[in-house]
Amino acid sequence: MSQHASRLGGLRGRSHIPFGAPPHQRLRRIPRRPRRIAMLSVHTSPLHQPGTGDAGGMNVYIVELAKRLAAIDIEVEIFTRATTAALPPSVELAPGVLVRHVDAGPYEGLAKEELPAQLCAFTHGVMRAWAGHRPGYYDLVHSHYWLSGHVGWLATERWGVPLVHAMHTMAKVKNAALAAGDTPEPAARVIGEQQIVRAADRLIANTGGEADELVHHYEAARELVAVVHPGVNLDRFRPADGRAAARARLGLPADALIPLFAGRIQPLKAPDILLHAVAHLLEEDPSLRERMVVPVVGGPSGSGLAKPEGLHKLAARLGICDVVRFRPPCTQDELADWYRAASVLVMPSYSESFGLVAIEAQACGTPVVAASVGGLPVAVRDGVSGTLIQGHDPADYARALRPFASEAGRVERMGAAAARHAESFGWDTAAAATADVYAEAMRERRRLRSAHG
């Protein structure tokens, strides 16, 4: 039995959130939801542009979830590290959502790997904000990623409220599927994640597979893990006026085969596999060179910062510079146009907690070719809205992409199925399920407090 399961003793068999099912569908009764929560995102701000630095799917997740929670009358205050002196202490992101900037370490030039040394300063900033309020101001803490989990652990101990934690990625899972030449996550992170799992009142997993990983790798108590699928902004990411109009806006050929990569440029995301796959396709059918465009939309991140020009050099070595177009990270609205313009999105990642990019592309009516890792088998309906690939052999990706060049109507047929598939991943559903996780954590905290006098 895990230490956390032991600590909670008699929890088993009671009215808790069952493992592997949306909690809002299975609770026997819905306890009181929180009025206000403190949400922690230490290493990346919800105000940052996704696709730059460490900003990515987690940023989108936090922004969209916070907005939808506020819409159901749960106020959200997001604490994040200040990265410039020009930022005000707090910014209203949306009605009911406040972003608080905490001074912790130098504003610029601090890598994510250096942030553990700043957690004490960050915690101090969170406590100062809390001290200015009346007792009981925050009903619950929701932390994102392991760095935030440690701050949340201390805050909840001090405030006497529950801690709900979302890993987003896990060191043991990433280390088990490293790309060639990538850097393993340090032992300190592994230990830190184990501590958070023991401390949290509830853990939120994106998929049943992620929940299994928490149980297997970190000995999480199954009854404390709630599965809540992330959502997609269906107002922004939708087919809109179609593929031809999006291509015209982006200056892309109307009749081209366009396999798109969108995301952070780092070994984990494996954009190099797409480039190798494109080289395979062109070697097999040189005529494709006249009607293929391969956009790579995103910026260097993580271990990719060590070789920011690596992907450009690879394209040159493969002799495909004439078809590859590197584009910097862009706004969410422009990203939606890139999705709409593409024939297919390619996600060869070695690890993905969920793969929000895959859902966003499908919501825009674009099929996906992706690695069968992490949450992607949930995000992509294999054979219907896209194709899942076992392993990371570029020849397999080339084989999956070939029908998009040769089969008339394949893009439109699978794209329509992709849009239908994505409709079930709205953020309103995710927010309601998350709110129920909060409520159950609060109810159980009250029960334990009453049981111990």
Short mmCIF file of C-alpha atoms in Angstrom, two decimals:
data_model
loop_
_atom_site.label_atom_id
_atom_site.label_comp_id
_atom_site.label_asym_id
_atom_site.label_seq_id
_atom_site.Cartn_x
_atom_site.Cartn_y
_atom_site.Cartn_z
CA MET A 1 0.00 0.00 0.00
CA SER A 2 1.34 3.46 -0.84
CA GLN A 3 2.08 5.95 1.93
CA HIS A 4 -0.75 8.15 0.66
CA ALA A 5 -3.25 5.29 0.69
CA SER A 6 -2.16 4.47 4.22
CA ARG A 7 -2.41 8.10 5.29
CA LEU A 8 -6.03 8.28 4.16
CA GLY A 9 -6.87 4.94 5.72
CA GLY A 10 -10.62 4.45 5.49
CA LEU A 11 -11.11 6.23 2.17
CA ARG A 12 -11.51 3.01 0.20
CA GLY A 13 -15.08 2.09 -0.62
CA ARG A 14 -16.49 5.51 0.05
CA SER A 15 -18.03 8.04 -2.30
CA HIS A 16 -14.91 9.01 -4.16
CA ILE A 17 -14.09 9.62 -7.82
CA PRO A 18 -13.59 6.28 -9.60
CA PHE A 19 -10.44 5.61 -11.57
CA GLY A 20 -10.73 5.73 -15.35
CA ALA A 21 -14.06 7.52 -15.78
CA PRO A 22 -15.14 11.17 -15.99
CA PRO A 23 -15.83 12.04 -12.36
CA HIS A 24 -18.89 14.19 -13.07
CA GLN A 25 -20.64 11.10 -14.49
CA ARG A 26 -19.94 8.79 -11.55
CA LEU A 27 -20.21 10.70 -8.28
CA ARG A 28 -23.09 9.59 -6.07
CA ARG A 29 -23.69 13.18 -5.08
CA ILE A 30 -22.00 16.47 -5.93
CA PRO A 31 -20.53 18.19 -2.86
CA ARG A 32 -20.02 21.92 -2.59
CA ARG A 33 -17.68 23.42 -5.16
CA PRO A 34 -14.99 25.95 -4.17
CA ARG A 35 -15.62 29.66 -4.42
CA ARG A 36 -12.02 30.60 -5.18
CA ILE A 37 -8.93 28.57 -5.97
CA ALA A 38 -5.22 29.34 -6.15
CA MET A 39 -3.79 27.87 -9.36
CA LEU A 40 -0.01 27.49 -9.54
CA SER A 41 2.11 27.57 -12.69
CA VAL A 42 5.66 28.31 -11.57
CA HIS A 43 7.74 27.80 -14.68
CA THR A 44 5.53 29.11 -17.47
CA SER A 45 3.02 31.93 -17.56
CA PRO A 46 -0.47 31.62 -19.04
CA LEU A 47 0.28 34.96 -20.69
CA HIS A 48 3.20 33.55 -22.70
CA GLN A 49 2.89 32.69 -26.39
CA PRO A 50 2.53 28.90 -26.79
CA GLY A 51 5.34 27.45 -28.88
CA THR A 52 8.00 29.71 -27.38
CA GLY A 53 10.46 28.70 -24.64
CA ASP A 54 8.69 26.38 -22.20
CA ALA A 55 5.22 27.56 -23.22
CA GLY A 56 3.10 24.90 -24.85
CA GLY A 57 0.02 22.81 -24.31
CA MET A 58 0.08 23.33 -20.54
CA ASN A 59 -0.27 27.08 -21.05
CA VAL A 60 -3.32 26.56 -23.24
CA TYR A 61 -4.71 24.09 -20.71
CA ILE A 62 -4.40 26.52 -17.80
CA VAL A 63 -5.87 29.49 -19.70
CA GLU A 64 -8.86 27.62 -21.07
CA LEU A 65 -9.61 25.73 -17.87
CA ALA A 66 -9.40 28.89 -15.74
CA LYS A 67 -11.78 30.77 -18.04
CA ARG A 68 -14.32 27.95 -18.00
CA LEU A 69 -14.08 27.57 -14.21
CA ALA A 70 -14.75 31.30 -13.83
CA ALA A 71 -17.77 30.89 -16.10
CA ILE A 72 -19.26 28.43 -13.58
CA ASP A 73 -18.59 30.84 -10.68
CA ILE A 74 -15.25 29.50 -9.44
CA GLU A 75 -12.81 32.41 -9.21
CA VAL A 76 -9.25 31.56 -10.21
CA GLU A 77 -6.02 33.29 -9.20
CA ILE A 78 -3.02 32.01 -11.15
CA PHE A 79 0.42 32.45 -9.55
CA THR A 80 3.34 32.42 -11.98
CA ARG A 81 6.96 33.58 -11.92
CA ALA A 82 7.61 37.13 -13.12
CA THR A 83 9.93 37.13 -16.15
CA THR A 84 10.22 40.88 -16.70
CA ALA A 85 10.16 43.96 -14.48
CA ALA A 86 7.67 45.56 -16.85
CA LEU A 87 4.86 43.25 -15.75
CA PRO A 88 2.34 44.61 -13.22
CA PRO A 89 1.90 42.57 -10.02
CA SER A 90 -1.41 41.26 -11.29
CA VAL A 91 -3.26 41.09 -14.62
CA GLU A 92 -6.90 40.22 -15.24
CA LEU A 93 -6.81 37.47 -17.85
CA ALA A 94 -10.61 37.27 -18.06
CA PRO A 95 -13.54 38.05 -15.76
CA GLY A 96 -12.96 35.98 -12.64
CA VAL A 97 -9.37 35.02 -13.63
CA LEU A 98 -6.43 36.94 -12.15
CA VAL A 99 -2.76 36.28 -12.98
CA ARG A 100 -0.36 37.17 -10.14
CA HIS A 101 3.34 37.68 -10.98
CA VAL A 102 5.69 36.48 -8.26
CA ASP A 103 9.29 37.71 -8.02
CA ALA A 104 11.52 34.63 -7.74
CA GLY A 105 15.02 34.81 -9.17
CA PRO A 106 16.29 36.88 -12.12
CA TYR A 107 13.65 37.93 -14.61
CA GLU A 108 15.50 36.61 -17.66
CA GLY A 109 18.03 33.93 -18.49
CA LEU A 110 16.81 31.41 -15.91
CA ALA A 111 16.40 27.92 -17.36
CA LYS A 112 13.64 25.61 -16.13
CA GLU A 113 16.32 23.32 -14.69
CA GLU A 114 17.46 26.15 -12.41
CA LEU A 115 14.01 26.88 -11.00
CA PRO A 116 14.06 24.41 -8.07
CA ALA A 117 16.46 26.79 -6.33
CA GLN A 118 13.81 29.54 -6.60
CA LEU A 119 10.89 27.60 -5.11
CA CYS A 120 11.47 29.04 -1.65
CA ALA A 121 11.28 32.60 -3.02
CA PHE A 122 8.21 31.71 -5.09
CA THR A 123 6.47 30.16 -2.06
CA HIS A 124 7.25 33.30 -0.06
CA GLY A 125 5.54 35.41 -2.75
CA VAL A 126 2.46 33.20 -2.69
CA MET A 127 2.29 33.39 1.09
CA ARG A 128 2.61 37.19 1.04
CA ALA A 129 -0.38 37.42 -1.30
CA TRP A 130 -2.38 35.07 0.92
CA ALA A 131 -1.47 37.01 4.07
CA GLY A 132 -3.21 40.08 2.68
CA HIS A 133 -6.57 38.29 2.66
CA ARG A 134 -8.97 37.13 5.31
CA PRO A 135 -8.67 33.51 6.56
CA GLY A 136 -10.23 30.97 4.23
CA TYR A 137 -9.76 33.17 1.13
CA TYR A 138 -8.70 30.21 -1.02
CA ASP A 139 -10.71 27.01 -0.80
CA LEU A 140 -8.26 24.82 -2.71
CA VAL A 141 -4.91 24.78 -4.55
CA HIS A 142 -4.57 23.35 -8.07
CA SER A 143 -0.91 22.96 -9.07
CA HIS A 144 0.43 22.21 -12.55
CA TYR A 145 3.75 20.40 -13.15
CA TRP A 146 6.04 19.15 -10.40
CA LEU A 147 7.65 22.51 -9.57
CA SER A 148 4.25 24.00 -8.80
CA GLY A 149 3.30 20.88 -6.87
CA HIS A 150 5.98 21.55 -4.26
CA VAL A 151 4.74 25.10 -3.73
CA GLY A 152 1.18 23.79 -3.56
CA TRP A 153 2.16 21.16 -1.00
CA LEU A 154 3.52 23.83 1.35
CA ALA A 155 0.62 26.23 0.71
CA THR A 156 -2.07 23.67 1.45
CA GLU A 157 -0.33 22.59 4.65
CA ARG A 158 -0.29 26.21 5.79
CA TRP A 159 -3.82 27.05 4.66
CA GLY A 160 -5.53 23.80 5.64
CA VAL A 161 -7.10 23.29 2.20
CA PRO A 162 -6.90 20.42 -0.33
CA LEU A 163 -4.21 20.08 -3.00
CA VAL A 164 -5.24 18.95 -6.47
CA HIS A 165 -2.27 18.31 -8.74
CA ALA A 166 -1.83 17.73 -12.48
CA MET A 167 1.56 16.32 -13.54
CA HIS A 168 1.22 17.11 -17.29
CA THR A 169 4.47 15.19 -17.84
CA MET A 170 6.34 12.74 -15.62
CA ALA A 171 10.09 12.23 -15.37
CA LYS A 172 9.95 8.45 -15.26
CA VAL A 173 7.72 8.32 -18.35
CA LYS A 174 9.89 10.76 -20.30
CA ASN A 175 13.09 8.93 -19.35
CA ALA A 176 11.63 5.64 -20.54
CA ALA A 177 11.13 7.05 -24.06
CA LEU A 178 13.97 9.49 -24.68
CA ALA A 179 14.80 10.66 -28.18
CA ALA A 180 18.35 10.00 -29.35
CA GLY A 181 20.68 12.55 -27.80
CA ASP A 182 18.04 13.99 -25.48
CA THR A 183 18.83 14.72 -21.83
CA PRO A 184 17.24 12.53 -19.12
CA GLU A 185 15.21 14.20 -16.40
CA PRO A 186 17.21 14.45 -13.15
CA ALA A 187 16.75 12.25 -10.09
CA ALA A 188 15.68 15.32 -8.09
CA ARG A 189 12.60 15.65 -10.27
CA VAL A 190 11.73 11.97 -9.84
CA ILE A 191 11.94 12.31 -6.06
CA GLY A 192 9.97 15.56 -6.16
CA GLU A 193 7.16 13.94 -8.15
CA GLN A 194 7.00 11.02 -5.73
CA GLN A 195 6.62 13.45 -2.83
CA ILE A 196 3.80 15.33 -4.59
CA VAL A 197 1.91 12.12 -5.33
CA ARG A 198 1.99 11.26 -1.63
CA ALA A 199 0.95 14.77 -0.58
CA ALA A 200 -1.89 15.51 -3.03
CA ASP A 201 -5.53 15.04 -2.06
CA ARG A 202 -6.38 14.33 -5.69
CA LEU A 203 -4.37 13.81 -8.87
CA ILE A 204 -5.82 14.72 -12.25
CA ALA A 205 -4.71 12.60 -15.20
CA ASN A 206 -5.44 13.48 -18.82
CA THR A 207 -6.16 9.88 -19.82
CA GLY A 208 -6.60 6.43 -18.36
CA GLY A 209 -3.11 5.61 -19.62
CA GLU A 210 -1.63 8.50 -17.65
CA ALA A 211 -3.55 7.34 -14.58
CA ASP A 212 -2.03 3.87 -15.01
CA GLU A 213 1.44 5.46 -15.18
CA LEU A 214 0.83 7.35 -11.93
CA VAL A 215 -0.15 4.11 -10.22
CA HIS A 216 2.62 2.01 -11.77
CA HIS A 217 5.57 4.41 -11.61
CA TYR A 218 4.66 6.47 -8.52
CA GLU A 219 2.44 4.15 -6.46
CA ALA A 220 -0.46 6.62 -6.55
CA ALA A 221 -3.60 5.37 -4.82
CA ARG A 222 -6.03 4.52 -7.62
CA GLU A 223 -9.02 6.05 -5.88
CA LEU A 224 -7.25 9.42 -5.69
CA VAL A 225 -6.64 9.65 -9.44
CA ALA A 226 -9.38 11.32 -11.51
CA VAL A 227 -9.31 11.12 -15.31
CA VAL A 228 -10.35 14.37 -16.96
CA HIS A 229 -9.69 14.76 -20.67
CA PRO A 230 -8.44 18.22 -21.66
CA GLY A 231 -10.58 20.21 -24.04
CA VAL A 232 -10.27 22.38 -27.10
CA ASN A 233 -11.60 25.85 -27.79
CA LEU A 234 -14.22 24.89 -30.38
CA ASP A 235 -15.03 28.55 -31.09
CA ARG A 236 -11.45 29.21 -32.23
CA PHE A 237 -10.49 25.82 -33.64
CA ARG A 238 -13.12 24.95 -36.25
CA PRO A 239 -13.20 24.33 -40.02
CA ALA A 240 -14.42 27.94 -40.59
CA ASP A 241 -14.22 28.94 -44.26
CA GLY A 242 -12.20 25.93 -45.31
CA ARG A 243 -8.80 24.77 -46.49
CA ALA A 244 -8.57 26.86 -49.68
CA ALA A 245 -9.28 30.15 -47.89
CA ALA A 246 -6.74 29.38 -45.14
CA ARG A 247 -4.08 28.57 -47.74
CA ALA A 248 -4.77 31.82 -49.56
CA ARG A 249 -4.34 33.80 -46.32
CA LEU A 250 -1.03 32.06 -45.58
CA GLY A 251 0.31 32.29 -49.13
CA LEU A 252 0.29 28.51 -49.67
CA PRO A 253 -0.46 26.74 -52.97
CA ALA A 254 -4.09 25.73 -53.29
CA ASP A 255 -3.35 22.20 -54.57
CA ALA A 256 -0.28 21.31 -52.48
CA LEU A 257 0.26 18.33 -50.20
CA ILE A 258 0.94 20.03 -46.87
CA PRO A 259 2.09 17.87 -43.92
CA LEU A 260 2.34 20.27 -40.96
CA PHE A 261 4.44 20.17 -37.80
CA ALA A 262 3.27 22.59 -35.07
CA GLY A 263 4.93 22.70 -31.68
CA ARG A 264 8.12 23.33 -29.78
CA ILE A 265 11.32 22.41 -31.61
CA GLN A 266 12.99 19.86 -29.36
CA PRO A 267 13.97 16.18 -29.58
CA LEU A 268 10.96 15.10 -27.51
CA LYS A 269 8.57 16.39 -30.19
CA ALA A 270 10.65 14.73 -32.96
CA PRO A 271 10.15 17.13 -35.90
CA ASP A 272 13.26 15.51 -37.43
CA ILE A 273 11.23 12.35 -38.06
CA LEU A 274 8.84 14.33 -40.26
CA LEU A 275 11.77 15.73 -42.27
CA HIS A 276 13.24 12.26 -42.77
CA ALA A 277 9.79 10.97 -43.79
CA VAL A 278 9.46 13.78 -46.36
CA ALA A 279 12.89 12.86 -47.77
CA HIS A 280 11.65 9.25 -48.11
CA LEU A 281 8.54 10.39 -49.98
CA LEU A 282 10.52 12.56 -52.38
CA GLU A 283 13.00 9.80 -53.06
CA GLU A 284 10.16 7.41 -53.91
CA ASP A 285 8.23 9.97 -55.99
CA PRO A 286 10.31 12.97 -57.14
CA SER A 287 7.23 14.50 -58.78
CA LEU A 288 5.91 15.32 -55.29
CA ARG A 289 8.57 18.02 -54.98
CA GLU A 290 6.54 20.26 -57.28
CA ARG A 291 3.43 20.07 -55.10
CA MET A 292 4.63 19.64 -51.52
CA VAL A 293 5.06 22.26 -48.80
CA VAL A 294 6.16 21.26 -45.29
CA PRO A 295 5.54 24.03 -42.71
CA VAL A 296 7.34 23.72 -39.35
CA VAL A 297 5.64 26.18 -37.01
CA GLY A 298 7.28 26.72 -33.63
CA GLY A 299 10.44 27.75 -31.81
CA PRO A 300 13.33 25.97 -30.05
CA SER A 301 12.58 24.78 -26.53
CA GLY A 302 14.07 22.64 -23.78
CA SER A 303 17.06 20.62 -24.95
CA GLY A 304 16.39 21.94 -28.46
CA LEU A 305 17.85 25.28 -27.36
CA ALA A 306 21.33 23.70 -27.40
CA LYS A 307 21.13 23.37 -31.20
CA PRO A 308 18.55 25.93 -32.38
CA GLU A 309 19.64 25.60 -36.03
CA GLY A 310 19.77 21.80 -35.95
CA LEU A 311 16.53 21.29 -37.85
CA HIS A 312 17.51 23.78 -40.57
CA LYS A 313 20.81 21.95 -41.03
CA LEU A 314 19.01 18.61 -41.21
CA ALA A 315 16.72 19.91 -43.97
CA ALA A 316 19.82 21.01 -45.89
CA ARG A 317 21.54 17.63 -45.44
CA LEU A 318 18.42 15.84 -46.64
CA GLY A 319 18.12 18.12 -49.66
CA ILE A 320 14.59 19.27 -48.85
CA CYS A 321 15.13 22.97 -48.07
CA ASP A 322 13.02 23.86 -51.10
CA VAL A 323 9.89 22.25 -49.62
CA VAL A 324 10.34 22.99 -45.89
CA ARG A 325 9.16 26.35 -44.53
CA PHE A 326 10.20 27.29 -41.01
CA ARG A 327 7.81 29.68 -39.30
CA PRO A 328 8.03 31.21 -35.81
CA PRO A 329 5.42 30.60 -33.09
CA CYS A 330 2.20 32.44 -33.83
CA THR A 331 -1.04 33.49 -32.18
CA GLN A 332 -3.76 30.94 -31.53
CA ASP A 333 -5.92 32.44 -34.28
CA GLU A 334 -3.11 32.17 -36.85
CA LEU A 335 -2.32 28.66 -35.64
CA ALA A 336 -5.91 27.70 -36.41
CA ASP A 337 -5.32 28.85 -39.99
CA TRP A 338 -2.18 26.67 -40.24
CA TYR A 339 -4.24 23.71 -39.10
CA ARG A 340 -6.98 24.46 -41.63
CA ALA A 341 -4.46 24.89 -44.42
CA ALA A 342 -2.68 21.59 -43.76
CA SER A 343 -3.47 18.31 -45.49
CA VAL A 344 -2.41 16.47 -42.35
CA LEU A 345 -0.81 17.28 -39.00
CA VAL A 346 2.20 15.12 -38.11
CA MET A 347 3.02 14.46 -34.41
CA PRO A 348 5.91 11.97 -34.10
CA SER A 349 6.47 12.76 -30.39
CA TYR A 350 8.31 10.36 -28.11
CA SER A 351 6.04 11.33 -25.22
CA GLU A 352 2.78 13.30 -24.92
CA SER A 353 0.68 13.66 -21.79
CA PHE A 354 -2.31 14.24 -24.05
CA GLY A 355 -1.48 16.05 -27.29
CA LEU A 356 -3.70 19.15 -27.41
CA VAL A 357 -2.24 20.06 -30.81
CA ALA A 358 -3.80 16.90 -32.25
CA ILE A 359 -7.25 17.82 -30.96
CA GLU A 360 -6.91 21.42 -32.16
CA ALA A 361 -5.98 20.30 -35.67
CA GLN A 362 -8.85 17.81 -35.82
CA ALA A 363 -11.29 20.46 -34.62
CA CYS A 364 -10.19 22.51 -37.65
CA GLY A 365 -11.02 19.60 -39.96
CA THR A 366 -7.48 18.26 -40.42
CA PRO A 367 -6.53 14.59 -39.93
CA VAL A 368 -3.49 13.58 -37.87
CA VAL A 369 -0.61 11.14 -38.28
CA ALA A 370 0.86 10.63 -34.80
CA ALA A 371 2.99 8.37 -32.67
CA SER A 372 0.96 5.95 -30.59
CA VAL A 373 2.30 7.29 -27.29
CA GLY A 374 0.85 8.84 -24.14
CA GLY A 375 -2.56 10.40 -24.67
CA LEU A 376 -2.44 10.42 -28.49
CA PRO A 377 -4.43 7.15 -28.82
CA VAL A 378 -7.23 8.99 -27.00
CA ALA A 379 -6.81 12.24 -28.93
CA VAL A 380 -6.72 10.52 -32.34
CA ARG A 381 -9.23 7.91 -33.49
CA ASP A 382 -6.98 5.53 -35.39
CA GLY A 383 -8.15 4.80 -38.93
CA VAL A 384 -10.97 7.35 -38.69
CA SER A 385 -9.65 10.80 -37.77
CA GLY A 386 -6.02 9.92 -38.39
CA THR A 387 -3.35 7.25 -38.23
CA LEU A 388 -1.34 6.11 -35.22
CA ILE A 389 2.20 4.84 -35.75
CA GLN A 390 3.98 2.32 -33.54
CA GLY A 391 7.56 3.47 -33.05
CA HIS A 392 9.51 6.27 -34.70
CA ASP A 393 10.80 4.88 -37.99
CA PRO A 394 10.57 7.67 -40.61
CA ALA A 395 9.72 5.04 -43.26
CA ASP A 396 6.52 4.23 -41.33
CA TYR A 397 5.55 7.91 -41.31
CA ALA A 398 6.27 8.16 -45.03
CA ARG A 399 4.05 5.13 -45.59
CA ALA A 400 1.23 6.76 -43.58
CA LEU A 401 1.58 10.07 -45.45
CA ARG A 402 1.67 8.56 -48.95
CA PRO A 403 -2.12 8.01 -49.25
CA PHE A 404 -2.73 11.72 -48.58
CA ALA A 405 -0.85 12.40 -51.81
CA SER A 406 -2.33 9.59 -53.87
CA GLU A 407 -5.94 9.07 -52.74
CA ALA A 408 -8.43 11.65 -53.99
CA GLY A 409 -10.78 12.83 -51.25
CA ARG A 410 -8.80 11.30 -48.39
CA VAL A 411 -8.01 14.66 -46.75
CA GLU A 412 -11.64 15.79 -46.94
CA ARG A 413 -13.08 12.46 -45.77
CA MET A 414 -10.77 12.02 -42.78
CA GLY A 415 -10.87 15.75 -42.05
CA ALA A 416 -14.65 15.65 -41.69
CA ALA A 417 -14.36 12.66 -39.34
CA ALA A 418 -11.65 14.48 -37.39
CA ALA A 419 -13.88 17.52 -36.84
CA ARG A 420 -16.70 15.28 -35.57
CA HIS A 421 -14.31 13.46 -33.24
CA ALA A 422 -12.99 16.71 -31.75
CA GLU A 423 -16.50 17.97 -30.91
CA SER A 424 -16.57 15.73 -27.82
CA PHE A 425 -13.54 17.53 -26.30
CA GLY A 426 -15.05 20.86 -25.31
CA TRP A 427 -13.54 22.77 -22.38
CA ASP A 428 -16.92 23.21 -20.70
CA THR A 429 -17.05 19.45 -20.11
CA ALA A 430 -13.48 19.43 -18.81
CA ALA A 431 -14.16 22.35 -16.45
CA ALA A 432 -17.30 20.74 -15.02
CA ALA A 433 -15.42 17.48 -14.39
CA THR A 434 -12.51 19.35 -12.78
CA ALA A 435 -14.89 21.29 -10.54
CA ASP A 436 -16.32 17.99 -9.35
CA VAL A 437 -12.82 16.76 -8.52
CA TYR A 438 -12.35 19.91 -6.45
CA ALA A 439 -15.63 19.39 -4.66
CA GLU A 440 -14.86 15.78 -3.81
CA ALA A 441 -11.40 16.71 -2.50
CA MET A 442 -12.98 19.37 -0.26
CA ARG A 443 -15.62 16.96 0.99
CA GLU A 444 -13.02 14.32 1.85
CA ARG A 445 -10.81 16.90 3.59
CA ARG A 446 -13.79 17.93 5.75
CA ARG A 447 -14.57 14.29 6.53
CA LEU A 448 -11.02 13.58 7.64
CA ARG A 449 -10.97 16.74 9.75
CA SER A 450 -14.22 15.70 11.47
CA ALA A 451 -12.94 12.15 12.01
CA HIS A 452 -9.88 13.49 13.78
CA GLY A 453 -11.83 15.90 15.95
#
